[in-house]
Amino acid sequence: MKTFRNAFQKVQKVFDALVSICLIAMIAVVFLQTFCRFVIFYSLPWSEELSRYLFVAVIVLGANLAITRKMFVRIEIIDNYLKGGAATALLLVRKFVAIFVNTVFVYGSYKLMQIGSYQTSPAMGIPMDFLYAIILVGYLMNVLASIVDVYEFCTEQKKEAT
């Protein structure tokens, strides 16, 4: 598992860079569109579509980074009332629900890829299966990040028990 964890961390570094590039590109496209619309008085027909696709890429490709860094929002009022085994059980239920939901999204995005192979995006003409593949990869990484998270949690619990 240690070898898998190291490989997963290397892949996440690539995703971190990719998300950063997508975010910078999205900011540049929105700035360019705003400049063209209000200074040149010409609206770029592809900019809104591209910025939307970049936004989706940032979200789905960056979610696994949030899982690994434990940066998700949670309802602390429930966590504050639960102690010991109940808190541990709730945390594990959350983690397994995350694995299940992301697995469902992997399946759904795979089905979208099949449908998208017959479509292109309206303004840019990008094959939609490429865009849906980004979503598939993002959710697949979420599943892997959640599995690694559960493994690390269980390993920590074993160390505390001994």
PDB file of N, CA, C and O in Angstrom, residues 91-150:
ATOM      1  N   LEU A  91     -17.794   8.955  11.145  1.00  0.00           N
ATOM      2  CA  LEU A  91     -16.731   9.321  10.208  1.00  0.00           C
ATOM      3  C   LEU A  91     -16.554   8.241   9.140  1.00  0.00           C
ATOM      4  O   LEU A  91     -16.424   8.554   7.949  1.00  0.00           O
ATOM      5  N   LEU A  92     -16.572   6.984   9.551  1.00  0.00           N
ATOM      6  CA  LEU A  92     -16.452   5.891   8.578  1.00  0.00           C
ATOM      7  C   LEU A  92     -17.656   5.831   7.651  1.00  0.00           C
ATOM      8  O   LEU A  92     -17.497   5.584   6.446  1.00  0.00           O
ATOM      9  N   VAL A  93     -18.847   6.062   8.173  1.00  0.00           N
ATOM     10  CA  VAL A  93     -20.045   6.088   7.315  1.00  0.00           C
ATOM     11  C   VAL A  93     -19.902   7.180   6.268  1.00  0.00           C
ATOM     12  O   VAL A  93     -20.179   6.962   5.082  1.00  0.00           O
ATOM     13  N   ARG A  94     -19.439   8.358   6.672  1.00  0.00           N
ATOM     14  CA  ARG A  94     -19.222   9.455   5.716  1.00  0.00           C
ATOM     15  C   ARG A  94     -18.250   9.045   4.618  1.00  0.00           C
ATOM     16  O   ARG A  94     -18.468   9.326   3.445  1.00  0.00           O
ATOM     17  N   LYS A  95     -17.167   8.424   5.017  1.00  0.00           N
ATOM     18  CA  LYS A  95     -16.130   8.047   4.051  1.00  0.00           C
ATOM     19  C   LYS A  95     -16.661   6.996   3.062  1.00  0.00           C
ATOM     20  O   LYS A  95     -16.398   7.081   1.870  1.00  0.00           O
ATOM     21  N   PHE A  96     -17.425   6.024   3.563  1.00  0.00           N
ATOM     22  CA  PHE A  96     -17.968   5.004   2.675  1.00  0.00           C
ATOM     23  C   PHE A  96     -19.084   5.555   1.787  1.00  0.00           C
ATOM     24  O   PHE A  96     -19.221   5.138   0.631  1.00  0.00           O
ATOM     25  N   VAL A  97     -19.850   6.504   2.299  1.00  0.00           N
ATOM     26  CA  VAL A  97     -20.858   7.167   1.456  1.00  0.00           C
ATOM     27  C   VAL A  97     -20.160   7.937   0.340  1.00  0.00           C
ATOM     28  O   VAL A  97     -20.598   7.930  -0.813  1.00  0.00           O
ATOM     29  N   ALA A  98     -19.048   8.583   0.665  1.00  0.00           N
ATOM     30  CA  ALA A  98     -18.279   9.309  -0.357  1.00  0.00           C
ATOM     31  C   ALA A  98     -17.774   8.360  -1.436  1.00  0.00           C
ATOM     32  O   ALA A  98     -17.840   8.680  -2.635  1.00  0.00           O
ATOM     33  N   ILE A  99     -17.291   7.197  -1.034  1.00  0.00           N
ATOM     34  CA  ILE A  99     -16.831   6.209  -2.015  1.00  0.00           C
ATOM     35  C   ILE A  99     -17.999   5.770  -2.897  1.00  0.00           C
ATOM     36  O   ILE A  99     -17.878   5.709  -4.126  1.00  0.00           O
ATOM     37  N   PHE A 100     -19.138   5.483  -2.284  1.00  0.00           N
ATOM     38  CA  PHE A 100     -20.304   5.031  -3.042  1.00  0.00           C
ATOM     39  C   PHE A 100     -20.785   6.104  -4.023  1.00  0.00           C
ATOM     40  O   PHE A 100     -21.001   5.819  -5.208  1.00  0.00           O
ATOM     41  N   VAL A 101     -20.949   7.332  -3.538  1.00  0.00           N
ATOM     42  CA  VAL A 101     -21.453   8.415  -4.397  1.00  0.00           C
ATOM     43  C   VAL A 101     -20.498   8.683  -5.551  1.00  0.00           C
ATOM     44  O   VAL A 101     -20.919   8.831  -6.705  1.00  0.00           O
ATOM     45  N   ASN A 102     -19.214   8.723  -5.269  1.00  0.00           N
ATOM     46  CA  ASN A 102     -18.245   8.966  -6.342  1.00  0.00           C
ATOM     47  C   ASN A 102     -18.198   7.813  -7.329  1.00  0.00           C
ATOM     48  O   ASN A 102     -17.998   8.027  -8.523  1.00  0.00           O
ATOM     49  N   THR A 103     -18.417   6.593  -6.859  1.00  0.00           N
ATOM     50  CA  THR A 103     -18.485   5.446  -7.768  1.00  0.00           C
ATOM     51  C   THR A 103     -19.696   5.566  -8.689  1.00  0.00           C
ATOM     52  O   THR A 103     -19.602   5.267  -9.891  1.00  0.00           O
ATOM     53  N   VAL A 104     -20.815   6.005  -8.146  1.00  0.00           N
ATOM     54  CA  VAL A 104     -22.011   6.232  -8.972  1.00  0.00           C
ATOM     55  C   VAL A 104     -21.717   7.298 -10.027  1.00  0.00           C
ATOM     56  O   VAL A 104     -22.089   7.159 -11.196  1.00  0.00           O
ATOM     57  N   PHE A 105     -21.007   8.356  -9.627  1.00  0.00           N
ATOM     58  CA  PHE A 105     -20.657   9.408 -10.588  1.00  0.00           C
ATOM     59  C   PHE A 105     -19.672   8.910 -11.642  1.00  0.00           C
ATOM     60  O   PHE A 105     -19.715   9.362 -12.789  1.00  0.00           O
ATOM     61  N   VAL A 106     -18.770   8.005 -11.275  1.00  0.00           N
ATOM     62  CA  VAL A 106     -17.859   7.413 -12.260  1.00  0.00           C
ATOM     63  C   VAL A 106     -18.683   6.678 -13.311  1.00  0.00           C
ATOM     64  O   VAL A 106     -18.465   6.833 -14.519  1.00  0.00           O
ATOM     65  N   TYR A 107     -19.629   5.873 -12.851  1.00  0.00           N
ATOM     66  CA  TYR A 107     -20.489   5.128 -13.780  1.00  0.00           C
ATOM     67  C   TYR A 107     -21.292   6.090 -14.662  1.00  0.00           C
ATOM     68  O   TYR A 107     -21.365   5.911 -15.885  1.00  0.00           O
ATOM     69  N   GLY A 108     -21.878   7.122 -14.050  1.00  0.00           N
ATOM     70  CA  GLY A 108     -22.664   8.091 -14.817  1.00  0.00           C
ATOM     71  C   GLY A 108     -21.835   8.845 -15.839  1.00  0.00           C
ATOM     72  O   GLY A 108     -22.274   9.068 -16.975  1.00  0.00           O
ATOM     73  N   SER A 109     -20.620   9.226 -15.466  1.00  0.00           N
ATOM     74  CA  SER A 109     -19.774   9.953 -16.418  1.00  0.00           C
ATOM     75  C   SER A 109     -19.294   9.037 -17.538  1.00  0.00           C
ATOM     76  O   SER A 109     -19.103   9.480 -18.673  1.00  0.00           O
ATOM     77  N   TYR A 110     -19.131   7.740 -17.232  1.00  0.00           N
ATOM     78  CA  TYR A 110     -18.790   6.787 -18.292  1.00  0.00           C
ATOM     79  C   TYR A 110     -19.938   6.697 -19.298  1.00  0.00           C
ATOM     80  O   TYR A 110     -19.717   6.682 -20.514  1.00  0.00           O
ATOM     81  N   LYS A 111     -21.161   6.646 -18.797  1.00  0.00           N
ATOM     82  CA  LYS A 111     -22.328   6.619 -19.686  1.00  0.00           C
ATOM     83  C   LYS A 111     -22.420   7.914 -20.490  1.00  0.00           C
ATOM     84  O   LYS A 111     -22.777   7.894 -21.678  1.00  0.00           O
ATOM     85  N   LEU A 112     -22.101   9.047 -19.868  1.00  0.00           N
ATOM     86  CA  LEU A 112     -22.096  10.324 -20.599  1.00  0.00           C
ATOM     87  C   LEU A 112     -21.045  10.324 -21.708  1.00  0.00           C
ATOM     88  O   LEU A 112     -21.268  10.902 -22.769  1.00  0.00           O
ATOM     89  N   MET A 113     -19.913   9.690 -21.440  1.00  0.00           N
ATOM     90  CA  MET A 113     -18.883   9.609 -22.484  1.00  0.00           C
ATOM     91  C   MET A 113     -19.398   8.858 -23.707  1.00  0.00           C
ATOM     92  O   MET A 113     -19.095   9.236 -24.839  1.00  0.00           O
ATOM     93  N   GLN A 114     -20.163   7.815 -23.475  1.00  0.00           N
ATOM     94  CA  GLN A 114     -20.720   7.064 -24.597  1.00  0.00           C
ATOM     95  C   GLN A 114     -21.680   7.929 -25.401  1.00  0.00           C
ATOM     96  O   GLN A 114     -21.669   7.896 -26.635  1.00  0.00           O
ATOM     97  N   ILE A 115     -22.513   8.690 -24.720  1.00  0.00           N
ATOM     98  CA  ILE A 115     -23.444   9.580 -25.416  1.00  0.00           C
ATOM     99  C   ILE A 115     -22.683  10.719 -26.087  1.00  0.00           C
ATOM    100  O   ILE A 115     -22.986  11.111 -27.206  1.00  0.00           O
ATOM    101  N   GLY A 116     -21.667  11.233 -25.391  1.00  0.00           N
ATOM    102  CA  GLY A 116     -20.906  12.379 -25.884  1.00  0.00           C
ATOM    103  C   GLY A 116     -20.070  12.097 -27.107  1.00  0.00           C
ATOM    104  O   GLY A 116     -19.603  13.023 -27.774  1.00  0.00           O
ATOM    105  N   SER A 117     -19.868  10.835 -27.423  1.00  0.00           N
ATOM    106  CA  SER A 117     -19.058  10.531 -28.606  1.00  0.00           C
ATOM    107  C   SER A 117     -19.753  10.955 -29.892  1.00  0.00           C
ATOM    108  O   SER A 117     -19.119  11.040 -30.937  1.00  0.00           O
ATOM    109  N   TYR A 118     -21.040  11.248 -29.809  1.00  0.00           N
ATOM    110  CA  TYR A 118     -21.797  11.692 -30.980  1.00  0.00           C
ATOM    111  C   TYR A 118     -22.012  13.200 -30.996  1.00  0.00           C
ATOM    112  O   TYR A 118     -22.677  13.706 -31.882  1.00  0.00           O
ATOM    113  N   GLN A 119     -21.474  13.911 -30.013  1.00  0.00           N
ATOM    114  CA  GLN A 119     -21.751  15.337 -29.885  1.00  0.00           C
ATOM    115  C   GLN A 119     -20.467  16.154 -29.876  1.00  0.00           C
ATOM    116  O   GLN A 119     -19.402  15.654 -29.511  1.00  0.00           O
ATOM    117  N   THR A 120     -20.604  17.417 -30.260  1.00  0.00           N
ATOM    118  CA  THR A 120     -19.524  18.382 -30.102  1.00  0.00           C
ATOM    119  C   THR A 120     -20.088  19.594 -29.369  1.00  0.00           C
ATOM    120  O   THR A 120     -21.289  19.845 -29.388  1.00  0.00           O
ATOM    121  N   SER A 121     -19.210  20.344 -28.723  1.00  0.00           N
ATOM    122  CA  SER A 121     -19.666  21.529 -27.999  1.00  0.00           C
ATOM    123  C   SER A 121     -20.129  22.582 -28.998  1.00  0.00           C
ATOM    124  O   SER A 121     -19.593  22.674 -30.110  1.00  0.00           O
ATOM    125  N   PRO A 122     -21.121  23.391 -28.629  1.00  0.00           N
ATOM    126  CA  PRO A 122     -21.729  24.314 -29.594  1.00  0.00           C
ATOM    127  C   PRO A 122     -20.782  25.370 -30.166  1.00  0.00           C
ATOM    128  O   PRO A 122     -20.720  25.547 -31.383  1.00  0.00           O
ATOM    129  N   ALA A 123     -20.023  26.052 -29.326  1.00  0.00           N
ATOM    130  CA  ALA A 123     -19.222  27.174 -29.812  1.00  0.00           C
ATOM    131  C   ALA A 123     -17.833  26.766 -30.274  1.00  0.00           C
ATOM    132  O   ALA A 123     -17.313  27.312 -31.245  1.00  0.00           O
ATOM    133  N   MET A 124     -17.228  25.809 -29.599  1.00  0.00           N
ATOM    134  CA  MET A 124     -15.839  25.473 -29.887  1.00  0.00           C
ATOM    135  C   MET A 124     -15.674  24.209 -30.717  1.00  0.00           C
ATOM    136  O   MET A 124     -14.593  23.951 -31.240  1.00  0.00           O
ATOM    137  N   GLY A 125     -16.697  23.385 -30.785  1.00  0.00           N
ATOM    138  CA  GLY A 125     -16.616  22.151 -31.557  1.00  0.00           C
ATOM    139  C   GLY A 125     -15.762  21.069 -30.924  1.00  0.00           C
ATOM    140  O   GLY A 125     -15.280  20.180 -31.619  1.00  0.00           O
ATOM    141  N   ILE A 126     -15.569  21.136 -29.609  1.00  0.00           N
ATOM    142  CA  ILE A 126     -14.788  20.119 -28.899  1.00  0.00           C
ATOM    143  C   ILE A 126     -15.650  18.866 -28.762  1.00  0.00           C
ATOM    144  O   ILE A 126     -16.821  18.963 -28.401  1.00  0.00           O
ATOM    145  N   PRO A 127     -15.094  17.683 -29.020  1.00  0.00           N
ATOM    146  CA  PRO A 127     -15.878  16.460 -28.798  1.00  0.00           C
ATOM    147  C   PRO A 127     -16.288  16.351 -27.325  1.00  0.00           C
ATOM    148  O   PRO A 127     -15.450  16.474 -26.428  1.00  0.00           O
ATOM    149  N   MET A 128     -17.565  16.131 -27.087  1.00  0.00           N
ATOM    150  CA  MET A 128     -18.068  16.103 -25.722  1.00  0.00           C
ATOM    151  C   MET A 128     -17.553  14.903 -24.939  1.00  0.00           C
ATOM    152  O   MET A 128     -17.452  14.965 -23.717  1.00  0.00           O
ATOM    153  N   ASP A 129     -17.189  13.821 -25.615  1.00  0.00           N
ATOM    154  CA  ASP A 129     -16.660  12.683 -24.870  1.00  0.00           C
ATOM    155  C   ASP A 129     -15.328  13.033 -24.205  1.00  0.00           C
ATOM    156  O   ASP A 129     -15.004  12.523 -23.138  1.00  0.00           O
ATOM    157  N   PHE A 130     -14.560  13.956 -24.789  1.00  0.00           N
ATOM    158  CA  PHE A 130     -13.332  14.432 -24.164  1.00  0.00           C
ATOM    159  C   PHE A 130     -13.656  15.172 -22.870  1.00  0.00           C
ATOM    160  O   PHE A 130     -13.007  14.971 -21.843  1.00  0.00           O
ATOM    161  N   LEU A 131     -14.656  16.032 -22.925  1.00  0.00           N
ATOM    162  CA  LEU A 131     -15.039  16.789 -21.737  1.00  0.00           C
ATOM    163  C   LEU A 131     -15.611  15.872 -20.652  1.00  0.00           C
ATOM    164  O   LEU A 131     -15.331  16.047 -19.465  1.00  0.00           O
ATOM    165  N   TYR A 132     -16.400  14.886 -21.056  1.00  0.00           N
ATOM    166  CA  TYR A 132     -16.941  13.937 -20.085  1.00  0.00           C
ATOM    167  C   TYR A 132     -15.848  13.032 -19.526  1.00  0.00           C
ATOM    168  O   TYR A 132     -15.946  12.553 -18.401  1.00  0.00           O
ATOM    169  N   ALA A 133     -14.797  12.793 -20.297  1.00  0.00           N
ATOM    170  CA  ALA A 133     -13.665  11.998 -19.806  1.00  0.00           C
ATOM    171  C   ALA A 133     -12.963  12.719 -18.657  1.00  0.00           C
ATOM    172  O   ALA A 133     -12.487  12.076 -17.707  1.00  0.00           O
ATOM    173  N   ILE A 134     -12.905  14.044 -18.723  1.00  0.00           N
ATOM    174  CA  ILE A 134     -12.320  14.819 -17.624  1.00  0.00           C
ATOM    175  C   ILE A 134     -13.127  14.589 -16.350  1.00  0.00           C
ATOM    176  O   ILE A 134     -12.565  14.396 -15.267  1.00  0.00           O
ATOM    177  N   ILE A 135     -14.439  14.579 -16.489  1.00  0.00           N
ATOM    178  CA  ILE A 135     -15.308  14.334 -15.330  1.00  0.00           C
ATOM    179  C   ILE A 135     -15.090  12.915 -14.805  1.00  0.00           C
ATOM    180  O   ILE A 135     -14.996  12.697 -13.592  1.00  0.00           O
ATOM    181  N   LEU A 136     -14.987  11.947 -15.704  1.00  0.00           N
ATOM    182  CA  LEU A 136     -14.750  10.559 -15.306  1.00  0.00           C
ATOM    183  C   LEU A 136     -13.445  10.429 -14.530  1.00  0.00           C
ATOM    184  O   LEU A 136     -13.409   9.813 -13.457  1.00  0.00           O
ATOM    185  N   VAL A 137     -12.390  11.010 -15.039  1.00  0.00           N
ATOM    186  CA  VAL A 137     -11.085  10.933 -14.375  1.00  0.00           C
ATOM    187  C   VAL A 137     -11.151  11.611 -13.003  1.00  0.00           C
ATOM    188  O   VAL A 137     -10.611  11.095 -12.012  1.00  0.00           O
ATOM    189  N   GLY A 138     -11.827  12.752 -12.934  1.00  0.00           N
ATOM    190  CA  GLY A 138     -11.953  13.452 -11.656  1.00  0.00           C
ATOM    191  C   GLY A 138     -12.652  12.611 -10.607  1.00  0.00           C
ATOM    192  O   GLY A 138     -12.178  12.490  -9.468  1.00  0.00           O
ATOM    193  N   TYR A 139     -13.781  12.007 -10.969  1.00  0.00           N
ATOM    194  CA  TYR A 139     -14.504  11.190  -9.993  1.00  0.00           C
ATOM    195  C   TYR A 139     -13.767   9.894  -9.672  1.00  0.00           C
ATOM    196  O   TYR A 139     -13.834   9.403  -8.544  1.00  0.00           O
ATOM    197  N   LEU A 140     -13.055   9.346 -10.636  1.00  0.00           N
ATOM    198  CA  LEU A 140     -12.241   8.164 -10.368  1.00  0.00           C
ATOM    199  C   LEU A 140     -11.139   8.490  -9.360  1.00  0.00           C
ATOM    200  O   LEU A 140     -10.879   7.712  -8.428  1.00  0.00           O
ATOM    201  N   MET A 141     -10.544   9.646  -9.507  1.00  0.00           N
ATOM    202  CA  MET A 141      -9.539  10.087  -8.534  1.00  0.00           C
ATOM    203  C   MET A 141     -10.171  10.328  -7.163  1.00  0.00           C
ATOM    204  O   MET A 141      -9.529  10.077  -6.135  1.00  0.00           O
ATOM    205  N   ASN A 142     -11.415  10.797  -7.133  1.00  0.00           N
ATOM    206  CA  ASN A 142     -12.112  10.965  -5.853  1.00  0.00           C
ATOM    207  C   ASN A 142     -12.304   9.627  -5.159  1.00  0.00           C
ATOM    208  O   ASN A 142     -12.150   9.526  -3.936  1.00  0.00           O
ATOM    209  N   VAL A 143     -12.656   8.599  -5.929  1.00  0.00           N
ATOM    210  CA  VAL A 143     -12.820   7.262  -5.351  1.00  0.00           C
ATOM    211  C   VAL A 143     -11.487   6.795  -4.768  1.00  0.00           C
ATOM    212  O   VAL A 143     -11.430   6.314  -3.631  1.00  0.00           O
ATOM    213  N   LEU A 144     -10.416   6.945  -5.537  1.00  0.00           N
ATOM    214  CA  LEU A 144      -9.099   6.516  -5.052  1.00  0.00           C
ATOM    215  C   LEU A 144      -8.679   7.313  -3.822  1.00  0.00           C
ATOM    216  O   LEU A 144      -8.152   6.743  -2.854  1.00  0.00           O
ATOM    217  N   ALA A 145      -8.919   8.630  -3.832  1.00  0.00           N
ATOM    218  CA  ALA A 145      -8.568   9.465  -2.676  1.00  0.00           C
ATOM    219  C   ALA A 145      -9.371   9.046  -1.450  1.00  0.00           C
ATOM    220  O   ALA A 145      -8.834   9.007  -0.332  1.00  0.00           O
ATOM    221  N   SER A 146     -10.625   8.707  -1.642  1.00  0.00           N
ATOM    222  CA  SER A 146     -11.456   8.268  -0.519  1.00  0.00           C
ATOM    223  C   SER A 146     -10.993   6.926   0.028  1.00  0.00           C
ATOM    224  O   SER A 146     -10.984   6.709   1.241  1.00  0.00           O
ATOM    225  N   ILE A 147     -10.600   6.025  -0.848  1.00  0.00           N
ATOM    226  CA  ILE A 147     -10.091   4.716  -0.404  1.00  0.00           C
ATOM    227  C   ILE A 147      -8.790   4.893   0.382  1.00  0.00           C
ATOM    228  O   ILE A 147      -8.603   4.291   1.446  1.00  0.00           O
ATOM    229  N   VAL A 148      -7.900   5.731  -0.121  1.00  0.00           N
ATOM    230  CA  VAL A 148      -6.655   6.016   0.602  1.00  0.00           C
ATOM    231  C   VAL A 148      -6.969   6.657   1.949  1.00  0.00           C
ATOM    232  O   VAL A 148      -6.355   6.319   2.972  1.00  0.00           O
ATOM    233  N   ASP A 149      -7.947   7.544   1.982  1.00  0.00           N
ATOM    234  CA  ASP A 149      -8.352   8.201   3.221  1.00  0.00           C
ATOM    235  C   ASP A 149      -8.865   7.184   4.242  1.00  0.00           C
ATOM    236  O   ASP A 149      -8.503   7.229   5.421  1.00  0.00           O
ATOM    237  N   VAL A 150      -9.696   6.247   3.802  1.00  0.00           N
ATOM    238  CA  VAL A 150     -10.205   5.197   4.705  1.00  0.00           C
ATOM    239  C   VAL A 150      -9.057   4.328   5.212  1.00  0.00           C
ATOM    240  O   VAL A 150      -8.980   4.013   6.405  1.00  0.00           O
TER     241      VAL A 150
END
